[in-house]
PDB file of C-alpha atoms in Angstrom:
ATOM      1  CA  MET A   1     -18.059 -19.402   4.557  1.00  0.00           C
ATOM      2  CA  SER A   2     -20.998 -17.077   5.286  1.00  0.00           C
ATOM      3  CA  ARG A   3     -20.554 -13.881   7.268  1.00  0.00           C
ATOM      4  CA  ARG A   4     -22.920 -15.174   9.963  1.00  0.00           C
ATOM      5  CA  LYS A   5     -20.889 -18.338  10.479  1.00  0.00           C
ATOM      6  CA  THR A   6     -17.586 -16.458  10.427  1.00  0.00           C
ATOM      7  CA  GLU A   7     -18.780 -14.104  13.161  1.00  0.00           C
ATOM      8  CA  ARG A   8     -20.100 -17.011  15.234  1.00  0.00           C
ATOM      9  CA  LEU A   9     -16.772 -18.853  15.075  1.00  0.00           C
ATOM     10  CA  LEU A  10     -14.901 -15.666  15.928  1.00  0.00           C
ATOM     11  CA  ASN A  11     -17.184 -15.051  18.885  1.00  0.00           C
ATOM     12  CA  LEU A  12     -16.700 -18.630  20.073  1.00  0.00           C
ATOM     13  CA  VAL A  13     -12.903 -18.307  19.955  1.00  0.00           C
ATOM     14  CA  ILE A  14     -12.976 -15.019  21.875  1.00  0.00           C
ATOM     15  CA  CYS A  15     -15.401 -16.451  24.425  1.00  0.00           C
ATOM     16  CA  LEU A  16     -13.214 -19.489  25.133  1.00  0.00           C
ATOM     17  CA  LEU A  17     -10.036 -17.409  25.200  1.00  0.00           C
ATOM     18  CA  ALA A  18     -11.428 -14.713  27.468  1.00  0.00           C
ATOM     19  CA  THR A  19     -12.938 -16.863  30.202  1.00  0.00           C
ATOM     20  CA  ARG A  20     -10.860 -17.605  33.303  1.00  0.00           C
ATOM     21  CA  ARG A  21     -12.630 -20.899  33.962  1.00  0.00           C
ATOM     22  CA  PRO A  22     -14.072 -23.629  31.696  1.00  0.00           C
ATOM     23  CA  LEU A  23     -17.571 -22.911  30.406  1.00  0.00           C
ATOM     24  CA  SER A  24     -20.331 -25.450  29.982  1.00  0.00           C
ATOM     25  CA  ALA A  25     -22.121 -25.809  26.658  1.00  0.00           C
ATOM     26  CA  GLU A  26     -25.154 -24.004  28.077  1.00  0.00           C
ATOM     27  CA  GLN A  27     -23.047 -21.068  29.247  1.00  0.00           C
ATOM     28  CA  ILE A  28     -21.479 -20.861  25.783  1.00  0.00           C
ATOM     29  CA  ARG A  29     -24.918 -20.977  24.221  1.00  0.00           C
ATOM     30  CA  GLN A  30     -26.049 -17.995  26.269  1.00  0.00           C
ATOM     31  CA  ALA A  31     -22.839 -16.013  25.755  1.00  0.00           C
ATOM     32  CA  VAL A  32     -22.040 -16.445  22.067  1.00  0.00           C
ATOM     33  CA  PRO A  33     -24.188 -14.556  19.528  1.00  0.00           C
ATOM     34  CA  GLY A  34     -25.443 -17.000  16.948  1.00  0.00           C
ATOM     35  CA  TYR A  35     -26.237 -19.823  19.361  1.00  0.00           C
ATOM     36  CA  ASP A  36     -28.783 -18.226  21.666  1.00  0.00           C
ATOM     37  CA  ARG A  37     -31.706 -18.371  19.213  1.00  0.00           C
ATOM     38  CA  GLU A  38     -31.316 -22.040  18.265  1.00  0.00           C
ATOM     39  CA  SER A  39     -33.297 -24.954  19.674  1.00  0.00           C
ATOM     40  CA  ASP A  40     -31.547 -27.449  21.952  1.00  0.00           C
ATOM     41  CA  GLU A  41     -30.998 -30.012  19.195  1.00  0.00           C
ATOM     42  CA  ALA A  42     -29.909 -27.420  16.600  1.00  0.00           C
ATOM     43  CA  PHE A  43     -27.472 -25.861  19.064  1.00  0.00           C
ATOM     44  CA  GLN A  44     -25.847 -29.194  19.884  1.00  0.00           C
ATOM     45  CA  ARG A  45     -25.290 -29.989  16.192  1.00  0.00           C
ATOM     46  CA  MET A  46     -23.996 -26.511  15.443  1.00  0.00           C
ATOM     47  CA  PHE A  47     -21.680 -26.450  18.476  1.00  0.00           C
ATOM     48  CA  GLU A  48     -20.158 -29.836  17.578  1.00  0.00           C
ATOM     49  CA  ARG A  49     -19.537 -28.729  13.975  1.00  0.00           C
ATOM     50  CA  ASP A  50     -17.966 -25.466  15.115  1.00  0.00           C
ATOM     51  CA  LYS A  51     -15.643 -27.211  17.569  1.00  0.00           C
ATOM     52  CA  ASN A  52     -14.502 -29.635  14.881  1.00  0.00           C
ATOM     53  CA  GLU A  53     -13.875 -26.845  12.355  1.00  0.00           C
ATOM     54  CA  LEU A  54     -11.817 -24.842  14.833  1.00  0.00           C
ATOM     55  CA  ARG A  55      -9.745 -27.872  15.737  1.00  0.00           C
ATOM     56  CA  GLU A  56      -9.164 -28.634  12.051  1.00  0.00           C
ATOM     57  CA  ILE A  57      -7.583 -25.203  11.537  1.00  0.00           C
ATOM     58  CA  GLY A  58      -5.336 -25.686  14.559  1.00  0.00           C
ATOM     59  CA  ILE A  59      -7.237 -23.954  17.374  1.00  0.00           C
ATOM     60  CA  PRO A  60      -7.012 -26.184  20.470  1.00  0.00           C
ATOM     61  CA  ILE A  61     -10.250 -26.491  22.452  1.00  0.00           C
ATOM     62  CA  ASP A  62      -9.713 -28.247  25.768  1.00  0.00           C
ATOM     63  CA  VAL A  63     -12.460 -30.308  27.359  1.00  0.00           C
ATOM     64  CA  LEU A  64     -12.192 -30.264  31.176  1.00  0.00           C
ATOM     65  CA  ARG A  65     -14.338 -32.318  33.525  1.00  0.00           C
ATOM     66  CA  ASP A  66     -15.034 -31.109  37.040  1.00  0.00           C
ATOM     67  CA  PRO A  67     -16.120 -33.935  39.385  1.00  0.00           C
ATOM     68  CA  TRP A  68     -18.557 -31.511  41.021  1.00  0.00           C
ATOM     69  CA  GLU A  69     -20.239 -30.598  37.717  1.00  0.00           C
ATOM     70  CA  ASP A  70     -22.575 -32.687  35.566  1.00  0.00           C
ATOM     71  CA  GLU A  71     -21.375 -31.245  32.250  1.00  0.00           C
ATOM     72  CA  PRO A  72     -17.843 -30.846  30.888  1.00  0.00           C
ATOM     73  CA  GLY A  73     -16.348 -27.399  30.450  1.00  0.00           C
ATOM     74  CA  TYR A  74     -14.590 -25.909  27.442  1.00  0.00           C
ATOM     75  CA  ARG A  75     -11.714 -23.467  27.217  1.00  0.00           C
ATOM     76  CA  ILE A  76      -8.862 -22.415  24.942  1.00  0.00           C
ATOM     77  CA  GLU A  77      -5.562 -22.162  26.784  1.00  0.00           C
ATOM     78  CA  ARG A  78      -3.797 -18.966  25.778  1.00  0.00           C
ATOM     79  CA  GLN A  79      -0.346 -20.622  25.831  1.00  0.00           C
ATOM     80  CA  ALA A  80      -1.472 -23.249  23.321  1.00  0.00           C
ATOM     81  CA  TYR A  81      -3.269 -20.709  21.131  1.00  0.00           C
ATOM     82  CA  GLU A  82      -0.685 -17.945  20.864  1.00  0.00           C
ATOM     83  CA  LEU A  83       1.983 -18.060  18.183  1.00  0.00           C
ATOM     84  CA  PRO A  84       5.627 -18.486  19.162  1.00  0.00           C
ATOM     85  CA  GLU A  85       8.017 -15.575  18.833  1.00  0.00           C
ATOM     86  CA  ILE A  86       8.387 -14.564  15.184  1.00  0.00           C
ATOM     87  CA  THR A  87      11.603 -13.155  13.733  1.00  0.00           C
ATOM     88  CA  LEU A  88      11.167 -10.915  10.692  1.00  0.00           C
ATOM     89  CA  GLU A  89      13.672  -9.931   8.065  1.00  0.00           C
ATOM     90  CA  PRO A  90      14.017  -6.147   7.483  1.00  0.00           C
ATOM     91  CA  ASP A  91      12.000  -6.232   4.247  1.00  0.00           C
ATOM     92  CA  GLU A  92       9.233  -8.269   5.912  1.00  0.00           C
ATOM     93  CA  ALA A  93       9.080  -5.818   8.816  1.00  0.00           C
ATOM     94  CA  ALA A  94       8.847  -2.947   6.346  1.00  0.00           C
ATOM     95  CA  VAL A  95       5.826  -4.531   4.639  1.00  0.00           C
ATOM     96  CA  LEU A  96       4.091  -5.041   7.975  1.00  0.00           C
ATOM     97  CA  GLY A  97       4.856  -1.455   8.898  1.00  0.00           C
ATOM     98  CA  LEU A  98       3.155  -0.220   5.738  1.00  0.00           C
ATOM     99  CA  ALA A  99       0.161  -2.433   6.437  1.00  0.00           C
ATOM    100  CA  ALA A 100      -0.059  -1.067   9.981  1.00  0.00           C
ATOM    101  CA  GLN A 101      -0.417   2.435   8.566  1.00  0.00           C
ATOM    102  CA  VAL A 102      -3.550   1.317   6.695  1.00  0.00           C
ATOM    103  CA  TRP A 103      -5.138  -0.926   9.338  1.00  0.00           C
ATOM    104  CA  GLN A 104      -5.247   1.286  12.406  1.00  0.00           C
ATOM    105  CA  ARG A 105      -7.964  -0.125  14.619  1.00  0.00           C
ATOM    106  CA  ALA A 106     -10.696  -2.884  14.393  1.00  0.00           C
ATOM    107  CA  SER A 107     -14.121  -3.675  13.094  1.00  0.00           C
ATOM    108  CA  LEU A 108     -13.729  -7.362  13.897  1.00  0.00           C
ATOM    109  CA  ALA A 109     -14.130  -6.435  17.538  1.00  0.00           C
ATOM    110  CA  GLU A 110     -17.605  -5.060  16.877  1.00  0.00           C
ATOM    111  CA  ALA A 111     -18.821  -8.501  15.852  1.00  0.00           C
ATOM    112  CA  ALA A 112     -17.019 -10.205  18.726  1.00  0.00           C
ATOM    113  CA  SER A 113     -17.712  -7.859  21.636  1.00  0.00           C
ATOM    114  CA  GLY A 114     -21.161  -9.331  22.256  1.00  0.00           C
ATOM    115  CA  ALA A 115     -19.642 -12.511  23.657  1.00  0.00           C
ATOM    116  CA  LEU A 116     -17.491 -10.639  26.165  1.00  0.00           C
ATOM    117  CA  LEU A 117     -20.360  -8.414  27.264  1.00  0.00           C
ATOM    118  CA  LYS A 118     -22.647 -11.391  27.812  1.00  0.00           C
ATOM    119  CA  LEU A 119     -19.960 -13.255  29.741  1.00  0.00           C
ATOM    120  CA  ARG A 120     -19.395 -10.304  32.071  1.00  0.00           C
ATOM    121  CA  ALA A 121     -23.125  -9.743  32.490  1.00  0.00           C
ATOM    122  CA  GLY A 122     -23.470 -13.391  33.475  1.00  0.00           C
ATOM    123  CA  GLY A 123     -20.837 -13.048  36.184  1.00  0.00           C
ATOM    124  CA  VAL A 124     -18.025 -14.793  34.300  1.00  0.00           C
ATOM    125  CA  GLN A 125     -14.638 -13.177  34.832  1.00  0.00           C
ATOM    126  CA  THR A 126     -12.833 -12.427  31.571  1.00  0.00           C
ATOM    127  CA  GLU A 127      -9.380 -11.295  30.544  1.00  0.00           C
ATOM    128  CA  GLN A 128      -9.595  -7.510  30.248  1.00  0.00           C
ATOM    129  CA  ALA A 129      -6.598  -7.226  27.906  1.00  0.00           C
ATOM    130  CA  LEU A 130      -8.106  -9.437  25.218  1.00  0.00           C
ATOM    131  CA  GLY A 131     -10.511  -6.933  23.693  1.00  0.00           C
ATOM    132  CA  GLY A 132      -7.947  -4.319  22.708  1.00  0.00           C
ATOM    133  CA  ALA A 133      -5.739  -6.873  20.986  1.00  0.00           C
ATOM    134  CA  LEU A 134      -8.519  -7.721  18.540  1.00  0.00           C
ATOM    135  CA  GLU A 135      -9.492  -4.252  17.380  1.00  0.00           C
ATOM    136  CA  LEU A 136      -8.673  -3.636  13.680  1.00  0.00           C
ATOM    137  CA  ARG A 137     -10.405  -0.961  11.586  1.00  0.00           C
ATOM    138  CA  VAL A 138      -9.571   0.756   8.326  1.00  0.00           C
ATOM    139  CA  ASP A 139      -8.704   4.372   9.074  1.00  0.00           C
ATOM    140  CA  THR A 140     -10.755   6.469   6.630  1.00  0.00           C
ATOM    141  CA  LYS A 141     -13.066   9.423   7.095  1.00  0.00           C
ATOM    142  CA  ASP A 142     -15.025   8.701   3.885  1.00  0.00           C
ATOM    143  CA  PRO A 143     -18.612   7.865   4.958  1.00  0.00           C
ATOM    144  CA  ALA A 144     -19.140   5.640   1.916  1.00  0.00           C
ATOM    145  CA  PHE A 145     -16.322   3.243   2.816  1.00  0.00           C
ATOM    146  CA  PRO A 146     -18.170   0.729   5.081  1.00  0.00           C
ATOM    147  CA  ALA A 147     -21.062   0.207   2.644  1.00  0.00           C
ATOM    148  CA  LEU A 148     -18.740  -0.148  -0.351  1.00  0.00           C
ATOM    149  CA  TRP A 149     -16.418  -2.527   1.485  1.00  0.00           C
ATOM    150  CA  GLU A 150     -19.381  -4.736   2.386  1.00  0.00           C
ATOM    151  CA  ALA A 151     -20.661  -4.593  -1.211  1.00  0.00           C
ATOM    152  CA  VAL A 152     -17.265  -5.702  -2.531  1.00  0.00           C
ATOM    153  CA  ARG A 153     -17.143  -8.504   0.011  1.00  0.00           C
ATOM    154  CA  ASP A 154     -20.705  -9.658  -0.721  1.00  0.00           C
ATOM    155  CA  ARG A 155     -20.432  -9.097  -4.507  1.00  0.00           C
ATOM    156  CA  LYS A 156     -23.444  -6.754  -4.600  1.00  0.00           C
ATOM    157  CA  VAL A 157     -24.211  -3.987  -7.105  1.00  0.00           C
ATOM    158  CA  VAL A 158     -24.277  -0.480  -5.627  1.00  0.00           C
ATOM    159  CA  ARG A 159     -25.865   2.831  -6.562  1.00  0.00           C
ATOM    160  CA  PHE A 160     -24.804   6.260  -5.322  1.00  0.00           C
ATOM    161  CA  ASP A 161     -24.732   9.963  -6.192  1.00  0.00           C
ATOM    162  CA  TYR A 162     -21.360  11.116  -7.452  1.00  0.00           C
ATOM    163  CA  ARG A 163     -19.869  14.560  -8.026  1.00  0.00           C
ATOM    164  CA  GLY A 164     -17.425  14.606 -10.909  1.00  0.00           C
ATOM    165  CA  SER A 165     -13.956  16.128 -10.741  1.00  0.00           C
ATOM    166  CA  GLY A 166     -13.907  19.900 -11.058  1.00  0.00           C
ATOM    167  CA  SER A 167     -17.691  20.075 -11.353  1.00  0.00           C
ATOM    168  CA  GLU A 168     -20.699  20.687  -9.154  1.00  0.00           C
ATOM    169  CA  ASN A 169     -22.837  18.336 -11.278  1.00  0.00           C
ATOM    170  CA  VAL A 170     -24.060  15.307  -9.347  1.00  0.00           C
ATOM    171  CA  ARG A 171     -25.123  12.165 -11.175  1.00  0.00           C
ATOM    172  CA  THR A 172     -26.370   8.791 -10.019  1.00  0.00           C
ATOM    173  CA  ARG A 173     -24.030   5.907 -10.762  1.00  0.00           C
ATOM    174  CA  THR A 174     -24.767   2.172 -10.773  1.00  0.00           C
ATOM    175  CA  VAL A 175     -21.594   0.158 -10.313  1.00  0.00           C
ATOM    176  CA  GLU A 176     -20.541  -3.477 -10.087  1.00  0.00           C
ATOM    177  CA  PRO A 177     -17.831  -3.150  -7.412  1.00  0.00           C
ATOM    178  CA  TRP A 178     -14.562  -5.022  -7.920  1.00  0.00           C
ATOM    179  CA  GLY A 179     -12.511  -3.586  -5.070  1.00  0.00           C
ATOM    180  CA  VAL A 180     -11.684  -0.630  -2.830  1.00  0.00           C
ATOM    181  CA  VAL A 181      -8.156   0.691  -3.256  1.00  0.00           C
ATOM    182  CA  SER A 182      -6.070   3.275  -1.397  1.00  0.00           C
ATOM    183  CA  ARG A 183      -3.783   5.479  -3.480  1.00  0.00           C
ATOM    184  CA  ARG A 184      -1.781   8.457  -2.245  1.00  0.00           C
ATOM    185  CA  GLY A 185      -3.904   8.809   0.870  1.00  0.00           C
ATOM    186  CA  ARG A 186      -7.207   8.690  -1.006  1.00  0.00           C
ATOM    187  CA  TRP A 187      -9.678   5.812  -1.307  1.00  0.00           C
ATOM    188  CA  TYR A 188     -11.217   4.716  -4.597  1.00  0.00           C
ATOM    189  CA  LEU A 189     -13.877   2.262  -5.710  1.00  0.00           C
ATOM    190  CA  ALA A 190     -12.912   0.302  -8.818  1.00  0.00           C
ATOM    191  CA  GLY A 191     -15.560  -1.532 -10.794  1.00  0.00           C
ATOM    192  CA  PHE A 192     -17.794  -1.704 -13.852  1.00  0.00           C
ATOM    193  CA  ASP A 193     -19.919   1.400 -14.425  1.00  0.00           C
ATOM    194  CA  ARG A 194     -23.222   0.194 -15.847  1.00  0.00           C
ATOM    195  CA  ASP A 195     -24.179   3.703 -16.959  1.00  0.00           C
ATOM    196  CA  ARG A 196     -21.021   4.108 -19.063  1.00  0.00           C
ATOM    197  CA  GLN A 197     -20.672   0.396 -19.831  1.00  0.00           C
ATOM    198  CA  ALA A 198     -16.970   0.518 -18.987  1.00  0.00           C
ATOM    199  CA  PRO A 199     -14.576  -0.021 -16.057  1.00  0.00           C
ATOM    200  CA  ARG A 200     -14.236   3.106 -13.950  1.00  0.00           C
ATOM    201  CA  ALA A 201     -12.734   4.325 -10.667  1.00  0.00           C
ATOM    202  CA  PHE A 202     -14.582   6.607  -8.229  1.00  0.00           C
ATOM    203  CA  ARG A 203     -13.015   8.642  -5.468  1.00  0.00           C
ATOM    204  CA  LEU A 204     -14.900   7.952  -2.233  1.00  0.00           C
ATOM    205  CA  SER A 205     -14.696  11.557  -1.061  1.00  0.00           C
ATOM    206  CA  ARG A 206     -16.889  12.579  -4.024  1.00  0.00           C
ATOM    207  CA  ILE A 207     -19.697  10.142  -3.207  1.00  0.00           C
ATOM    208  CA  LEU A 208     -22.632  12.045  -1.732  1.00  0.00           C
ATOM    209  CA  GLY A 209     -25.265  10.640   0.598  1.00  0.00           C
ATOM    210  CA  GLU A 210     -25.867   6.971   1.270  1.00  0.00           C
ATOM    211  CA  VAL A 211     -24.730   4.026  -0.849  1.00  0.00           C
ATOM    212  CA  ALA A 212     -27.622   1.750  -1.848  1.00  0.00           C
ATOM    213  CA  THR A 213     -27.094  -1.989  -2.315  1.00  0.00           C
ATOM    214  CA  LEU A 214     -29.167  -3.513  -5.113  1.00  0.00           C
ATOM    215  CA  ARG A 215     -30.621  -6.991  -5.281  1.00  0.00           C
ATOM    216  CA  GLY A 216     -29.720  -9.284  -8.113  1.00  0.00           C
ATOM    217  CA  PRO A 217     -27.064 -11.743  -9.293  1.00  0.00           C
ATOM    218  CA  SER A 218     -23.668 -11.650  -7.646  1.00  0.00           C
ATOM    219  CA  VAL A 219     -20.999  -9.467  -9.221  1.00  0.00           C
ATOM    220  CA  SER A 220     -18.238 -11.314 -11.090  1.00  0.00           C
ATOM    221  CA  VAL A 221     -14.755  -9.833 -11.000  1.00  0.00           C
ATOM    222  CA  PRO A 222     -12.936 -10.388 -14.320  1.00  0.00           C
ATOM    223  CA  GLU A 223      -9.903 -12.652 -14.122  1.00  0.00           C
ATOM    224  CA  GLY A 224      -6.601 -10.835 -14.217  1.00  0.00           C
ATOM    225  CA  VAL A 225      -8.075  -7.409 -13.506  1.00  0.00           C
ATOM    226  CA  ASP A 226      -5.507  -5.096 -11.874  1.00  0.00           C
ATOM    227  CA  LEU A 227      -7.323  -2.746  -9.510  1.00  0.00           C
ATOM    228  CA  ARG A 228      -4.240  -0.633  -8.889  1.00  0.00           C
ATOM    229  CA  GLU A 229      -3.750  -0.132 -12.610  1.00  0.00           C
ATOM    230  CA  LEU A 230      -7.411   0.799 -12.952  1.00  0.00           C
ATOM    231  CA  VAL A 231      -7.090   3.386 -10.193  1.00  0.00           C
ATOM    232  CA  GLY A 232      -3.628   4.454 -11.328  1.00  0.00           C
ATOM    233  CA  PHE A 233      -4.775   7.289 -13.566  1.00  0.00           C
ATOM    234  CA  PRO A 234      -2.970  10.573 -12.850  1.00  0.00           C
ATOM    235  CA  ASP A 235      -4.752  12.627 -10.245  1.00  0.00           C
ATOM    236  CA  GLU A 236      -5.921  15.981 -11.539  1.00  0.00           C
ATOM    237  CA  PRO A 237      -3.550  18.685 -10.316  1.00  0.00           C
ATOM    238  CA  MET A 238      -4.780  20.086  -7.035  1.00  0.00           C
ATOM    239  CA  GLU A 239      -3.226  23.415  -6.229  1.00  0.00           C
ATOM    240  CA  GLU A 240      -2.839  24.122  -2.535  1.00  0.00           C
ATOM    241  CA  ARG A 241      -4.974  26.991  -1.290  1.00  0.00           C
ATOM    242  CA  THR A 242      -5.685  28.705   2.000  1.00  0.00           C
ATOM    243  CA  ALA A 243      -8.982  28.240   3.813  1.00  0.00           C
ATOM    244  CA  VAL A 244     -10.085  30.916   6.251  1.00  0.00           C
ATOM    245  CA  LEU A 245     -11.924  29.425   9.211  1.00  0.00           C
ATOM    246  CA  LEU A 246     -13.704  30.881  12.203  1.00  0.00           C
ATOM    247  CA  VAL A 247     -12.950  28.643  15.177  1.00  0.00           C
ATOM    248  CA  ARG A 248     -14.627  28.939  18.547  1.00  0.00           C
ATOM    249  CA  GLY A 249     -12.184  30.087  21.223  1.00  0.00           C
ATOM    250  CA  GLY A 250     -10.652  27.309  23.325  1.00  0.00           C
ATOM    251  CA  THR A 251     -11.670  24.504  20.934  1.00  0.00           C
ATOM    252  CA  CYS A 252     -10.174  22.434  18.092  1.00  0.00           C
ATOM    253  CA  GLU A 253      -6.618  22.297  19.396  1.00  0.00           C
ATOM    254  CA  GLY A 254      -5.610  19.764  16.746  1.00  0.00           C
ATOM    255  CA  LEU A 255      -6.788  22.083  13.991  1.00  0.00           C
ATOM    256  CA  ARG A 256      -4.848  24.967  15.484  1.00  0.00           C
ATOM    257  CA  GLN A 257      -1.662  22.897  15.636  1.00  0.00           C
ATOM    258  CA  VAL A 258      -1.591  22.342  11.865  1.00  0.00           C
ATOM    259  CA  ALA A 259      -2.893  25.793  10.899  1.00  0.00           C
ATOM    260  CA  ARG A 260      -0.764  28.223   8.935  1.00  0.00           C
ATOM    261  CA  ALA A 261      -1.796  31.123  11.172  1.00  0.00           C
ATOM    262  CA  VAL A 262      -4.134  31.733  14.128  1.00  0.00           C
ATOM    263  CA  HIS A 263      -5.492  35.199  14.944  1.00  0.00           C
ATOM    264  CA  GLU A 264      -7.322  35.439  18.255  1.00  0.00           C
ATOM    265  CA  ASN A 265     -10.350  37.719  18.363  1.00  0.00           C
ATOM    266  CA  ALA A 266     -12.201  39.221  21.289  1.00  0.00           C
ATOM    267  CA  ASP A 267     -15.601  38.123  19.959  1.00  0.00           C
ATOM    268  CA  GLY A 268     -14.889  34.463  20.844  1.00  0.00           C
ATOM    269  CA  TRP A 269     -14.251  33.345  17.263  1.00  0.00           C
ATOM    270  CA  ASP A 270     -10.599  33.072  16.227  1.00  0.00           C
ATOM    271  CA  ARG A 271      -9.558  33.470  12.603  1.00  0.00           C
ATOM    272  CA  VAL A 272      -7.569  30.421  11.456  1.00  0.00           C
ATOM    273  CA  GLU A 273      -5.773  30.049   8.129  1.00  0.00           C
ATOM    274  CA  LEU A 274      -5.292  26.474   6.922  1.00  0.00           C
ATOM    275  CA  ARG A 275      -3.636  25.164   3.769  1.00  0.00           C
ATOM    276  CA  PHE A 276      -5.564  22.481   1.843  1.00  0.00           C
ATOM    277  CA  GLY A 277      -5.744  20.799  -1.542  1.00  0.00           C
ATOM    278  CA  ASP A 278      -8.929  18.746  -1.803  1.00  0.00           C
ATOM    279  CA  PRO A 279     -12.055  20.565  -0.528  1.00  0.00           C
ATOM    280  CA  GLU A 280     -13.871  17.262   0.022  1.00  0.00           C
ATOM    281  CA  ARG A 281     -11.177  15.891   2.319  1.00  0.00           C
ATOM    282  CA  LEU A 282     -11.087  19.194   4.179  1.00  0.00           C
ATOM    283  CA  ALA A 283     -14.878  19.093   4.503  1.00  0.00           C
ATOM    284  CA  GLY A 284     -14.788  15.597   5.980  1.00  0.00           C
ATOM    285  CA  TRP A 285     -12.533  16.841   8.765  1.00  0.00           C
ATOM    286  CA  LEU A 286     -14.269  20.148   9.435  1.00  0.00           C
ATOM    287  CA  ALA A 287     -17.755  18.620   9.443  1.00  0.00           C
ATOM    288  CA  SER A 288     -16.636  16.255  12.215  1.00  0.00           C
ATOM    289  CA  LEU A 289     -15.830  19.288  14.398  1.00  0.00           C
ATOM    290  CA  GLY A 290     -19.472  20.361  14.410  1.00  0.00           C
ATOM    291  CA  ALA A 291     -20.510  23.829  15.504  1.00  0.00           C
ATOM    292  CA  ASP A 292     -17.026  24.844  16.652  1.00  0.00           C
ATOM    293  CA  VAL A 293     -15.864  25.661  13.101  1.00  0.00           C
ATOM    294  CA  ARG A 294     -17.253  27.875  10.330  1.00  0.00           C
ATOM    295  CA  VAL A 295     -15.739  28.190   6.865  1.00  0.00           C
ATOM    296  CA  ALA A 296     -15.421  31.821   5.791  1.00  0.00           C
ATOM    297  CA  GLU A 297     -13.698  31.108   2.469  1.00  0.00           C
ATOM    298  CA  PRO A 298     -13.249  29.764  -0.155  1.00  0.00           C
ATOM    299  CA  PRO A 299     -16.846  29.117  -1.266  1.00  0.00           C
ATOM    300  CA  ASP A 300     -16.243  25.591  -2.615  1.00  0.00           C
ATOM    301  CA  ALA A 301     -14.821  24.462   0.738  1.00  0.00           C
ATOM    302  CA  ARG A 302     -17.786  26.007   2.578  1.00  0.00           C
ATOM    303  CA  ASP A 303     -20.222  24.308   0.170  1.00  0.00           C
ATOM    304  CA  ALA A 304     -18.465  20.956   0.646  1.00  0.00           C
ATOM    305  CA  VAL A 305     -18.922  21.195   4.431  1.00  0.00           C
ATOM    306  CA  ILE A 306     -22.592  22.096   3.975  1.00  0.00           C
ATOM    307  CA  ARG A 307     -23.105  19.040   1.752  1.00  0.00           C
ATOM    308  CA  ARG A 308     -21.496  16.797   4.367  1.00  0.00           C
ATOM    309  CA  LEU A 309     -23.674  18.165   7.140  1.00  0.00           C
ATOM    310  CA  LYS A 310     -26.841  17.906   5.061  1.00  0.00           C
ATOM    311  CA  GLY A 311     -25.930  14.332   4.216  1.00  0.00           C
ATOM    312  CA  ALA A 312     -25.493  13.509   7.896  1.00  0.00           C
ATOM    313  CA  LEU A 313     -28.834  15.135   8.701  1.00  0.00           C
ATOM    314  CA  ALA A 314     -30.578  13.163   5.950  1.00  0.00           C
TER     315      ALA A 314
END
């Protein structure tokens, strides 16, 4: 199923769940992204196919006829849609708990929110609590993650600049992506490196600048490939060090809470000592704090922040 169709079906489900009263086909056409640009005939065919597909996978769409209206209305009753109470065994609950630590919030909601906004703009009352229940997003600060995740999903070749471990040398890599894997709190891209003509893993925090998606044939993932085994090489030892930061007075309370030491200064810039291992991960956090933080030392941490900020500016 194409991404466009998947988003349209998701939007249709949310639209029919969120409304407090049945919606006519024309109201659905105006509210659901994916329908509004179609001609009358094309919309009718598409809407009928979508209703049938949703019903086939067990989503009940009720058709209600109001004697005062010319057209029938459509709605999904929440009681018929929601799952019954589920009882989990301890090991099953543990697995879900681990998954919840990875999937913190939602990017599905981004595709679906257009339907709710259009409904509210059109004067249709919606269930306010529905939006938050649908928000799922992978929690990662690596800027390259969204583009690589989409490339893996769409089977597209990617190209990016990559800084090797323990080196300041940056080289351009062209990769056939097989998957994105999390290991020990870090995210990696696993795939076939066309430059080295061999399978390789790339840590996302070392990817610099934007990830380009290349045109061409779809990527084929070899049968039986184990992404975790591919990424399971021993991490290079990363000795913990102390970063010395200058933090604007009265800001960055979260940073101060985890700092090793905080020394307040009269000049408005407090001296903060923070333990860290990976300068790239530290840079991703500090760069997000903007002008309220300056890195005094060590030099590689300061340079990593500068690279992040220059990348954002570019």
